Amino acid sequence: MSVGRSAATPFWLVGPGGLLFLGLIVLPLVLTVILSFHVYDHTTGIKNEFTLAHYAAVFSDDYYLGIFWRTLRLAALTTLICAVIGAPEAYILSRMRDPWRSVFLLVIIGPLLVSVVVRAFGWSMLLGSTGLVNQTLQALGFDSVRLLYTETAIVIALVHVMLPFMVIPVWTALQKLDPMVEAAAWSLGASHFTALRRVVLPQVSLGMLSGSLIVFGLSASAFAIPGLLGGRRLKMAATLVYDEYMHELNWPLGATIAIIVLAANLVIMLAYNRVIETRARKALG
Amino acid sequence: MSFLTLEKLSKIYGDFAAARDIDLSVAKGEFVSLLGPSGCGKTTTLQMIAGLVEPTTGTITLDGRDITRQTPNKRGLGIVFQSYALFPHMTVAQNVAFGLEMRKVAKAERDERVATMLGLVHLGGFAERYPRQLSGGQRQRVAIARALVIQPPVLLLDEPLSNLDAKLREEMQFELRRIQQRVGTTTIMVTHDQAEALSISDRVVVMEQGRMTQVDAPYRLYENPATPFISSFVGKMNRLDGAWRKGAMEIAGIALPAETSGLSEGQAIALSIRPEKIALKPAGQGRLDGTIANRFFLGGSWLFTVETAAGAILVSAPNDGEEPAREGTKVALDWALASQRIEPLAQGAAA
Ligand SMILES: Nc1ncnc2c1ncn2[C@@H]1O[C@H](COP(=O)(O)OP(=O)(O)OP(=O)(O)O)[C@@H](O)[C@H]1O
Ligand SMILES: [Mg+2]
């Protein structure tokens, strides 16, 4: 093994990935940041002048702040519901016997094979004013409810799409658990519930936290579902950016919103990651 | 009289019997060992008693109550698991305190009992560590402490000392025995170390392929093994195959006297004798002549392999401070007739 080769090899190995990262992520991001500081004029378009007006506009306008707040709220709600449904689901899955376990794992992961757009359309058919849900309600003698184009519809569909991203990390964490550890808790007098709460949950909390991170990040930047189930009025951050670019043609403003969403997401996830890491240091080796 | 009773206890996985027809009754305060080779169903039996494996058939009675279908948290037994099963996210002290917490013992008393127990297993300075920061033997001792601290009526130990060094193991054996005698805890210990089973228990249960083959006091088990398998598993045993001719046992043309009756002429028989029952004599002065092929120094004794016309025979002699005969020396083997056992071999099935 020559010294020259061993010195250059790492760079060659990192090269392709690094180029891809530079070209497809860093470069567009830098361009977007630069774009967000450009002046925009409704008659002449983008001008080559520097301004902070877009940032000022976004932060002083209740319309934008309301959409950010909704994005944050719905993403957090989706994460919470996913955790509440996904963790028990993963636990039940891990306790199943083999033919059933494979079947149900496929049922949970299966939706990932269908495009999000198709699933969003599916939900809009189910939740529409003459959809299956309302038909059932009417058949049972209830008033029909408005579901489509509400936040409820967005959250329902987001939970459906995001659930696998919660179930899989929790399931992985459960796989690593020695079943005898739970048995040890029982033998020491703990009820099933106490054993779950005191022994199983703390050990899978790491999986739940990383699942939450994925679900939150994906929900906050979701585009197809709020676009199709939220309608024209109920916007989230990603649909707002789309509108600024494609309808208003105000690219610098769109870029500004995109950067703000990115920064907010980054801050929330990094803070969350800190929590995970301190937890991890305590829980597992 | 009997405190813990197992009746016709079986566990069948598919068409494989991990444990079959286990019948055992254990008196209060008794120390019983389950001894057997790997995979013979010791852990399965123990976990059925603990309530962690559901028996396919049979009943378990504890202190007059049928506990066969009772959940493990209601049985109140102390268990040391083969894999330790410590709570990885709790410190050593929290691990040990868990059972007391479940029993709603007040904090002050809890702390005191945990500290005492950790002292007992020599882990006083490790209370705030996490299990992953401990060595294998230290983890094992945490598992022992966790089971002992709740002062259970029955203690189930699954190879609780397998990972300890010789000195610590002896100390822990002594400790287990002391606690069991002082508190009167009924103890069932799984082990595949025959020396441990013999030294510590009141009775030893030998298991073989899911069945119990002999239940006896250690001394009787050693002196009167019920089957050739047990005789070879418990201690060392020499076995010589031969035939019964003219009132003596004939092996490779050599006649060895025997005080057995009821054997027919020409019947195939096996003679078994423990190595420590054989004495080395100068050549020509014993029952069988041979040459020393090997000798091993074991500290307290010497173990010789002697090549004879009847095959290789193990002889153990106490170390009296003198250097004994070297390899290649011609010797004679002698033993008392009472210490040999003669069994007829079933035709064709030389077990
Ligand atoms: N869940 C299971 N399914 C099928 N077979 C099993 C199962 N659990 C145990 N067995 C089998 O039952 C037999 C007895 O297992 P057990 O764990 O009781 O052995 P053991 O005597 O404790 O052995 P060791 O000394 O190696 O711990 C083994 O052959 C094992 O393969
Ligand atoms: Mg075992």
XYZ file of C-alpha atoms and ligand atoms in Angstrom:
668
model
C 0.000 0.000 0.000
C 1.715 3.168 -1.185
C 1.477 6.375 0.817
C 0.359 8.402 -2.222
C -2.593 6.167 -2.932
C -3.781 6.003 0.618
C -3.719 9.805 0.860
C -5.764 10.367 -2.300
C -8.177 7.468 -1.944
C -10.547 9.102 0.576
C -11.047 12.083 -1.724
C -11.791 9.884 -4.703
C -14.292 7.929 -2.644
C -16.030 11.004 -1.279
C -15.871 12.797 -4.650
C -19.008 11.522 -6.431
C -21.242 11.907 -3.405
C -19.751 15.283 -2.615
C -20.305 16.542 -6.189
C -23.916 15.375 -6.125
C -24.460 17.095 -2.783
C -22.833 20.309 -4.012
C -24.666 20.385 -7.323
C -28.129 19.356 -6.192
C -28.401 20.746 -2.663
C -25.810 23.357 -1.777
C -25.825 25.245 -5.076
C -29.652 25.611 -5.405
C -29.812 26.575 -1.756
C -27.195 29.288 -2.175
C -29.004 30.567 -5.285
C -32.298 30.598 -3.366
C -30.725 32.570 -0.536
C -29.293 35.084 -3.023
C -32.643 35.301 -4.821
C -34.472 36.100 -1.603
C -32.498 39.347 -1.282
C -33.366 40.590 -4.784
C -35.813 43.418 -5.440
C -39.034 42.449 -7.243
C -41.111 44.825 -9.289
C -44.580 43.855 -10.534
C -44.041 45.456 -13.928
C -40.391 44.758 -14.645
C -39.795 41.582 -12.632
C -36.674 40.684 -10.706
C -34.134 43.495 -10.435
C -30.471 43.144 -9.641
C -30.661 45.166 -6.413
C -30.233 44.140 -2.802
C -33.141 44.427 -0.341
C -34.422 43.052 2.982
C -37.976 44.088 2.136
C -39.225 40.533 1.564
C -38.149 39.359 5.010
C -39.688 42.447 6.576
C -42.908 41.844 4.635
C -43.212 38.230 5.679
C -42.543 38.882 9.358
C -44.928 41.832 9.567
C -47.863 40.269 7.684
C -50.386 38.278 9.706
C -51.336 36.348 6.596
C -47.889 34.718 6.339
C -47.454 34.316 10.083
C -50.844 32.589 10.247
C -49.769 30.086 7.611
C -46.478 29.413 9.425
C -48.344 28.904 12.665
C -50.792 26.507 10.963
C -47.915 24.566 9.414
C -46.242 24.220 12.783
C -49.477 23.263 14.528
C -50.577 20.653 11.983
C -47.107 19.104 11.769
C -46.902 18.858 15.559
C -50.415 17.406 15.779
C -49.624 14.854 13.068
C -46.440 13.872 14.933
C -48.328 13.466 18.185
C -51.081 11.335 16.638
C -48.510 9.221 14.779
C -46.655 8.594 18.054
C -49.850 7.678 19.900
C -50.999 5.291 17.154
C -47.627 4.136 15.822
C -45.899 3.074 19.047
C -48.630 0.640 20.226
C -48.985 -0.552 16.639
C -45.273 -1.379 16.508
C -45.470 -3.100 19.896
C -48.402 -5.275 18.832
C -46.591 -6.014 15.583
C -43.460 -7.155 17.423
C -45.505 -9.495 19.619
C -47.273 -11.151 16.674
C -46.423 -14.603 15.435
C -44.709 -15.020 12.162
C -47.211 -15.332 9.313
C -49.286 -12.492 10.752
C -46.339 -10.317 11.526
C -45.187 -10.332 7.889
C -48.730 -9.718 6.648
C -49.306 -6.731 8.904
C -45.869 -5.289 8.313
C -46.723 -5.319 4.613
C -50.084 -3.668 5.349
C -48.267 -0.875 7.172
C -45.474 -0.391 4.674
C -47.623 -1.069 1.599
C -49.037 2.472 1.315
C -45.468 3.731 0.753
C -45.606 2.033 -2.626
C -48.545 4.215 -3.723
C -47.942 7.817 -4.782
C -48.868 10.447 -2.195
C -50.958 12.232 -4.823
C -53.048 9.119 -5.437
C -53.577 8.651 -1.715
C -54.543 12.304 -1.282
C -57.147 11.910 -4.048
C -58.379 8.778 -2.324
C -58.925 10.733 0.878
C -60.646 13.580 -0.954
C -63.137 11.051 -2.358
C -63.715 9.515 1.072
C -64.075 12.829 2.900
C -66.022 14.803 0.278
C -69.567 16.060 0.917
C -70.996 12.974 -0.840
C -68.071 10.739 0.115
C -68.176 7.457 1.953
C -67.781 9.032 5.405
C -70.710 11.385 4.968
C -72.867 8.675 3.355
C -72.248 6.479 6.388
C -73.060 9.319 8.782
C -76.311 10.033 6.955
C -77.236 6.371 6.859
C -76.818 6.302 10.634
C -79.071 9.333 10.978
C -76.446 12.016 11.685
C -76.024 15.350 9.932
C -73.342 15.380 7.289
C -70.142 17.195 8.283
C -67.774 19.317 6.278
C -64.450 17.466 6.235
C -62.824 18.165 2.917
C -60.832 21.417 2.738
C -60.482 21.526 6.538
C -57.460 21.100 8.765
C -58.975 17.835 9.937
C -58.752 16.394 6.440
C -55.104 17.461 6.149
C -54.199 15.896 9.489
C -56.049 12.636 8.707
C -54.247 12.229 5.403
C -50.875 13.297 6.831
C -51.167 10.721 9.632
C -51.972 8.044 7.071
C -48.947 8.930 4.961
C -46.517 9.423 7.872
C -47.440 6.458 10.052
C -44.874 4.040 8.520
C -42.110 6.518 9.334
C -43.084 6.221 12.990
C -43.810 2.492 13.085
C -40.550 1.399 11.480
C -38.080 3.099 13.900
C -40.115 1.999 16.918
C -40.343 -1.518 15.546
C -36.571 -1.588 15.006
C -36.027 -0.444 18.585
C -38.381 -3.163 19.843
C -36.538 -5.818 17.848
C -33.370 -5.020 19.789
C -35.141 -5.521 23.108
C -34.527 -8.748 25.011
C -38.065 -10.093 25.680
C -36.745 -11.481 28.952
C -36.225 -7.918 30.243
C -39.978 -7.365 30.180
C -40.425 -10.806 31.761
C -37.993 -9.777 34.507
C -40.202 -6.809 35.327
C -43.250 -9.081 35.583
C -41.413 -11.495 37.819
C -40.548 -8.622 40.148
C -44.239 -7.868 40.559
C -44.904 -5.299 37.814
C -48.232 -5.520 35.981
C -48.211 -5.664 32.184
C -48.994 -1.962 32.014
C -46.309 -0.991 34.535
C -43.760 -3.135 32.724
C -44.614 -1.384 29.462
C -44.398 2.058 31.004
C -41.316 1.567 33.165
C -39.276 -0.882 31.098
C -40.342 -1.076 27.446
C -41.281 2.541 26.780
C -38.016 4.104 28.022
C -36.081 1.785 25.775
C -38.087 2.496 22.632
C -38.399 6.216 23.356
C -35.294 6.738 21.252
C -37.034 5.106 18.288
C -40.109 7.231 18.960
C -38.045 10.400 19.094
C -36.282 9.691 15.812
C -39.600 8.672 14.233
C -41.091 11.959 15.434
C -38.219 13.849 13.867
C -38.878 12.276 10.467
C -42.649 12.692 10.704
C -42.400 16.312 11.810
C -39.903 17.258 9.114
C -41.894 15.593 6.341
C -45.234 16.955 7.581
C -43.992 20.527 7.879
C -42.767 20.463 4.292
C -45.637 18.364 2.869
C -46.972 19.723 -0.404
C -49.362 17.323 -2.157
C -51.663 16.669 0.801
C -52.316 20.257 1.899
C -52.495 21.182 -1.779
C -55.226 18.652 -2.565
C -57.081 18.396 0.755
C -56.676 21.954 2.047
C -58.046 23.591 -1.067
C -57.238 27.149 -2.247
C -57.825 28.822 1.089
C -56.181 26.519 3.601
C -52.492 26.903 2.840
C -49.409 25.423 4.469
C -45.827 26.575 4.013
C -45.015 24.456 0.963
C -48.206 25.376 -0.895
C -47.593 29.024 -0.068
C -44.145 28.888 -1.644
C -45.637 27.226 -4.701
C -48.246 29.980 -5.020
C -45.698 32.760 -4.763
C -43.582 31.174 -7.460
C -46.265 29.966 -9.883
C -49.249 32.306 -9.386
C -47.795 35.584 -8.147
C -44.566 35.005 -10.066
C -42.846 36.767 -7.140
C -39.846 34.483 -6.993
C -37.838 36.473 -4.459
C -40.744 36.409 -1.991
C -41.208 32.678 -2.581
C -37.514 32.172 -1.973
C -37.729 34.202 1.238
C -40.577 32.060 2.560
C -38.742 28.869 1.600
C -35.613 29.994 3.451
C -37.594 30.956 6.542
C -39.363 27.578 6.579
C -36.044 25.823 6.150
C -34.450 27.782 9.001
C -37.411 27.190 11.309
C -37.451 23.489 10.533
C -33.710 23.296 11.096
C -33.886 25.035 14.474
C -36.754 22.825 15.687
C -35.126 19.596 14.534
C -31.692 20.454 15.938
C -33.222 21.286 19.292
C -35.131 18.031 19.151
C -31.984 16.146 18.229
C -30.288 17.507 21.340
C -33.082 15.996 23.407
C -32.645 12.666 21.614
C -28.919 12.632 22.213
C -29.080 13.314 25.914
C -31.796 10.647 26.104
C -29.669 8.202 24.120
C -26.697 8.680 26.375
C -28.892 7.768 29.302
C -30.884 4.935 27.791
C -28.599 2.813 25.649
C -24.928 2.165 25.197
C -45.060 -31.212 53.303
C -44.079 -30.543 49.756
C -43.930 -26.805 49.067
C -43.528 -26.686 45.304
C -44.873 -29.554 43.227
C -44.581 -30.167 39.511
C -46.876 -32.834 38.137
C -46.597 -34.295 34.641
C -45.255 -30.973 33.405
C -44.535 -30.916 29.657
C -43.726 -28.300 27.069
C -44.096 -29.265 23.425
C -42.931 -26.986 20.599
C -44.543 -28.295 17.432
C -43.525 -31.930 17.532
C -40.459 -31.337 19.719
C -40.710 -31.945 23.451
C -38.475 -29.418 25.246
C -39.602 -30.892 28.592
C -41.647 -34.018 29.122
C -43.457 -35.418 32.156
C -41.497 -33.542 34.788
C -42.552 -34.770 38.235
C -40.821 -33.094 41.117
C -41.734 -32.113 44.611
C -39.561 -29.705 46.518
C -39.785 -29.238 50.258
C -39.803 -25.812 51.891
C -36.288 -24.502 52.275
C -34.764 -27.124 50.043
C -31.994 -26.410 47.537
C -32.504 -28.363 44.320
C -30.263 -28.220 41.251
C -31.299 -29.053 37.712
C -28.277 -30.551 36.039
C -27.968 -31.572 32.431
C -26.261 -30.938 29.111
C -27.035 -27.886 26.975
C -30.483 -27.961 25.382
C -31.960 -30.610 27.700
C -34.820 -28.362 28.851
C -33.540 -26.873 32.108
C -34.406 -23.281 31.268
C -37.772 -24.375 29.863
C -38.632 -26.147 33.112
C -37.554 -23.173 35.208
C -39.539 -20.737 33.089
C -42.643 -22.866 33.392
C -42.319 -22.567 37.158
C -41.795 -18.821 36.750
C -44.869 -18.489 34.542
C -42.959 -17.225 31.513
C -43.483 -20.347 29.416
C -46.953 -21.847 29.386
C -46.891 -25.595 30.062
C -48.508 -27.732 27.371
C -49.752 -30.136 30.021
C -49.322 -30.631 33.755
C -49.830 -28.612 36.908
C -47.656 -26.556 39.239
C -48.640 -26.230 42.892
C -47.037 -23.738 45.261
C -47.853 -23.931 48.956
C -51.106 -25.757 48.252
C -52.296 -23.334 45.528
C -52.485 -24.319 41.873
C -50.437 -21.627 40.105
C -50.262 -23.259 36.671
C -52.226 -20.440 34.968
C -51.258 -17.597 37.294
C -49.502 -14.593 35.739
C -45.810 -14.215 36.643
C -46.289 -10.947 38.536
C -48.682 -12.660 40.964
C -46.354 -15.567 41.743
C -43.804 -13.455 43.549
C -40.853 -15.692 42.721
C -37.321 -14.363 42.464
C -35.692 -15.176 39.137
C -32.130 -14.835 37.893
C -32.254 -15.104 34.113
C -29.645 -16.873 32.038
C -29.255 -13.677 29.988
C -29.456 -11.551 33.203
C -32.263 -9.417 31.654
C -31.173 -6.281 33.518
C -33.028 -3.050 32.767
C -30.486 -1.260 30.552
C -31.878 2.226 31.157
C -31.698 1.974 34.943
C -28.677 2.202 37.213
C -27.579 -0.783 39.264
C -29.345 0.621 42.327
C -32.549 1.285 40.356
C -32.440 -2.224 38.949
C -32.192 -3.749 42.387
C -34.805 -1.386 43.842
C -37.399 -2.144 41.133
C -38.932 -5.157 42.860
C -39.163 -3.298 46.175
C -40.774 -0.356 44.439
C -43.403 -2.695 42.980
C -44.017 -3.933 46.506
C -44.504 -0.348 47.685
C -41.639 -0.474 50.158
C -40.941 3.000 51.581
C -37.989 4.843 50.076
C -35.817 4.872 53.179
C -36.157 1.130 53.760
C -35.736 0.484 50.044
C -32.433 2.363 49.900
C -31.167 0.534 52.922
C -32.068 -2.909 51.622
C -30.583 -2.147 48.200
C -27.343 -0.971 49.782
C -27.130 -4.076 51.986
C -27.774 -6.378 49.054
C -25.216 -4.643 46.831
C -22.687 -5.018 49.628
C -23.481 -8.703 49.806
C -22.645 -9.215 46.122
C -19.556 -6.954 46.377
C -20.996 -4.198 44.195
C -21.226 -1.471 46.830
C -19.276 1.018 44.726
C -21.202 0.398 41.522
C -24.693 1.572 42.535
C -24.810 4.512 40.118
C -23.438 2.679 37.087
C -25.523 1.473 34.169
C -25.486 -2.232 33.285
C -23.531 -1.577 30.065
C -20.698 -0.146 32.161
C -20.273 -3.433 34.040
C -18.395 -6.621 33.248
C -20.268 -9.858 32.616
C -19.683 -11.154 36.127
C -20.729 -7.861 37.689
C -23.961 -7.889 35.694
C -24.620 -11.402 36.857
C -24.246 -10.300 40.452
C -26.676 -7.407 39.882
C -29.168 -9.987 38.585
C -28.649 -12.082 41.717
C -29.060 -9.051 43.957
C -32.238 -7.998 42.152
C -33.797 -11.415 42.729
C -32.650 -11.790 46.336
C -33.621 -8.348 47.582
C -37.364 -9.062 47.360
C -36.883 -12.060 49.683
C -39.027 -14.376 47.556
C -40.400 -17.658 48.928
C -38.906 -19.441 45.927
C -35.717 -18.493 44.125
C -35.234 -19.670 40.546
C -31.654 -19.355 39.368
C -30.719 -20.006 35.743
C -26.971 -20.588 35.716
C -26.453 -17.729 38.148
C -22.718 -18.192 38.597
C -21.626 -19.179 35.093
C -19.686 -15.982 34.482
C -17.768 -15.619 37.725
C -14.147 -16.468 38.407
C -13.420 -19.508 40.562
C -12.936 -17.599 43.807
C -15.957 -15.348 43.420
C -18.044 -18.286 42.305
C -17.189 -20.203 45.438
C -17.962 -17.162 47.537
C -21.328 -16.667 45.817
C -22.176 -20.354 46.176
C -21.487 -20.029 49.850
C -23.562 -16.848 50.002
C -26.522 -18.406 48.182
C -26.396 -21.382 50.473
C -26.180 -19.150 53.551
C -29.140 -16.987 52.517
C -31.135 -20.065 51.625
C -30.438 -21.617 55.005
C -30.967 -18.449 57.029
C -34.146 -17.206 55.342
C -35.364 -20.670 54.374
C -35.773 -19.752 50.722
C -36.692 -22.704 48.553
C -34.166 -22.587 45.749
C -34.077 -24.214 42.335
C -30.847 -23.670 40.456
C -30.090 -24.610 36.878
C -26.511 -25.470 36.125
C -24.467 -27.553 33.762
C -21.517 -27.540 36.091
C -21.709 -30.851 37.907
C -19.246 -29.836 40.606
C -21.435 -26.842 41.466
C -24.569 -28.987 41.540
C -22.944 -31.575 43.789
C -21.395 -29.124 46.202
C -24.287 -26.761 46.830
C -27.542 -28.737 46.589
C -29.668 -30.855 48.882
C -30.860 -32.787 45.860
C -29.828 -32.910 42.230
C -32.221 -33.486 39.335
C -30.458 -34.865 36.285
C -32.178 -34.022 33.017
C -31.598 -35.556 29.647
C -33.458 -34.643 26.438
C -36.390 -33.075 28.235
C -36.811 -35.839 30.822
C -35.760 -36.228 34.426
C -33.600 -39.307 34.667
C -32.572 -39.254 38.318
C -33.409 -37.247 41.413
C -31.121 -37.884 44.349
C -28.882 -36.414 46.984
C -25.497 -35.436 45.513
C -23.632 -38.174 47.351
C -25.990 -40.937 46.254
C -26.099 -39.606 42.724
C -22.331 -39.817 42.543
C -22.078 -43.255 44.047
C -25.146 -44.834 42.412
C -25.770 -43.212 39.048
C -28.940 -44.641 37.535
C -27.740 -44.701 33.953
C -24.388 -44.790 32.153
C -25.164 -41.276 30.881
C -25.431 -39.953 34.423
C -22.286 -41.748 35.527
C -20.324 -40.098 32.733
C -21.948 -36.675 33.237
C -21.539 -36.550 37.002
C -17.853 -36.831 37.755
C -15.458 -38.966 35.719
C -16.073 -42.670 35.172
C -14.135 -45.553 33.649
C -16.189 -48.025 31.668
C -14.897 -51.390 30.522
C -16.994 -53.616 28.273
C -16.555 -57.361 28.586
C -18.374 -60.650 29.036
C -19.368 -62.823 31.983
C -17.426 -66.112 31.948
C -16.949 -68.688 34.685
C -18.020 -66.430 37.559
C -15.762 -63.556 36.587
C -15.694 -60.674 34.199
C -13.515 -61.255 31.174
C -12.088 -58.324 29.269
C -9.562 -58.881 26.472
C -8.570 -62.223 27.912
C -8.075 -60.938 31.440
C -10.351 -62.253 34.150
C -11.476 -59.706 36.754
C -13.240 -61.092 39.824
C -16.673 -59.754 40.621
C -19.249 -60.291 43.356
C -22.268 -60.344 41.128
C -24.840 -63.030 40.734
C -27.670 -63.738 38.356
C -25.694 -63.294 35.164
C -25.715 -65.961 32.489
C -22.565 -67.355 30.940
C -21.346 -65.302 27.989
C -23.562 -62.284 28.707
C -22.156 -58.880 27.664
C -21.517 -56.694 30.698
C -19.974 -53.328 31.524
C -17.810 -52.553 34.513
C -17.686 -48.985 35.758
C -15.395 -47.532 38.375
C -14.486 -44.002 39.432
C -10.870 -42.882 38.899
C -10.342 -41.989 42.559
C -11.308 -45.521 43.645
C -8.310 -47.012 41.830
C -4.905 -47.214 43.470
C -1.571 -47.343 41.630
C 0.646 -50.240 42.763
C 4.059 -51.532 41.618
C 3.736 -53.694 38.498
C 2.399 -57.197 39.119
C 0.747 -56.420 42.465
C -2.753 -55.448 41.281
C -5.741 -56.634 39.292
C -4.661 -55.117 35.998
C -1.218 -54.191 34.620
C -0.542 -51.146 32.479
C 1.750 -48.288 31.521
C 1.283 -44.643 32.451
C 0.561 -42.780 29.214
C -0.109 -39.343 30.593
C -0.256 -37.510 33.871
C -1.867 -34.179 34.711
C -1.231 -32.202 37.832
C -4.523 -30.750 39.146
C -3.189 -29.156 42.330
C -4.986 -31.245 44.913
C -4.535 -34.443 42.960
C -2.903 -36.106 39.990
C -4.839 -37.551 37.069
C -3.177 -40.442 35.237
C -4.146 -42.122 31.997
C -3.010 -45.737 32.183
C -2.856 -47.871 29.040
C -3.900 -51.434 29.862
C -4.862 -54.489 27.884
C -8.495 -53.586 28.639
C -8.108 -50.042 27.260
C -7.203 -46.615 28.664
C -8.179 -46.126 32.305
C -8.259 -42.859 34.259
C -6.765 -42.954 37.730
C -6.836 -40.096 40.178
C -4.467 -39.988 43.138
C -4.259 -37.341 45.871
C -1.224 -35.107 45.845
C 0.840 -36.166 48.874
C 3.725 -33.833 48.136
C 5.941 -36.444 46.464
C 6.409 -36.624 42.718
C 4.549 -39.711 41.510
C 5.457 -42.182 38.768
C 6.377 -40.684 35.393
C 5.011 -41.392 31.929
C 6.142 -44.791 30.674
C 6.354 -46.387 34.126
C 4.876 -49.868 34.373
C 2.232 -49.979 37.109
C -0.589 -52.165 38.338
C -4.137 -51.002 39.086
C -5.911 -52.190 42.183
C -9.337 -51.476 43.644
C -11.780 -52.778 46.180
C -14.441 -55.017 44.722
C -17.123 -52.955 46.468
C -16.262 -49.859 44.443
C -16.861 -51.416 41.043
C -20.263 -51.681 39.447
C -21.234 -54.359 36.968
C -24.218 -53.944 34.697
C -25.499 -56.282 32.031
C -25.548 -54.759 28.563
C -28.771 -55.203 26.621
C -28.044 -57.231 23.481
C -27.502 -54.929 20.512
C -28.271 -51.792 22.514
C -24.911 -51.073 24.067
C -26.017 -47.874 25.779
N -39.494 -21.116 21.653
C -38.969 -22.313 21.301
N -39.350 -22.939 20.173
C -38.839 -24.128 19.823
N -37.907 -24.807 20.523
C -37.480 -24.243 21.665
C -37.977 -22.973 22.110
N -37.358 -22.669 23.281
C -36.514 -23.686 23.540
N -36.583 -24.637 22.582
C -35.831 -25.888 22.534
O -36.066 -26.591 23.719
C -34.875 -27.250 24.149
C -34.596 -26.927 25.591
O -34.234 -25.578 25.704
P -33.741 -24.953 27.059
O -33.538 -23.496 26.858
O -34.674 -25.349 28.138
O -32.338 -25.670 27.247
P -31.330 -25.617 28.478
O -31.357 -26.948 29.119
O -31.627 -24.437 29.328
O -29.931 -25.445 27.757
P -28.652 -24.503 28.136
O -27.887 -25.215 29.160
O -27.918 -24.415 26.853
O -29.202 -23.182 28.586
C -33.767 -26.825 23.209
O -33.492 -27.882 22.323
C -34.338 -25.643 22.471
O -33.874 -25.620 21.147
Mg -30.730 -22.627 29.682
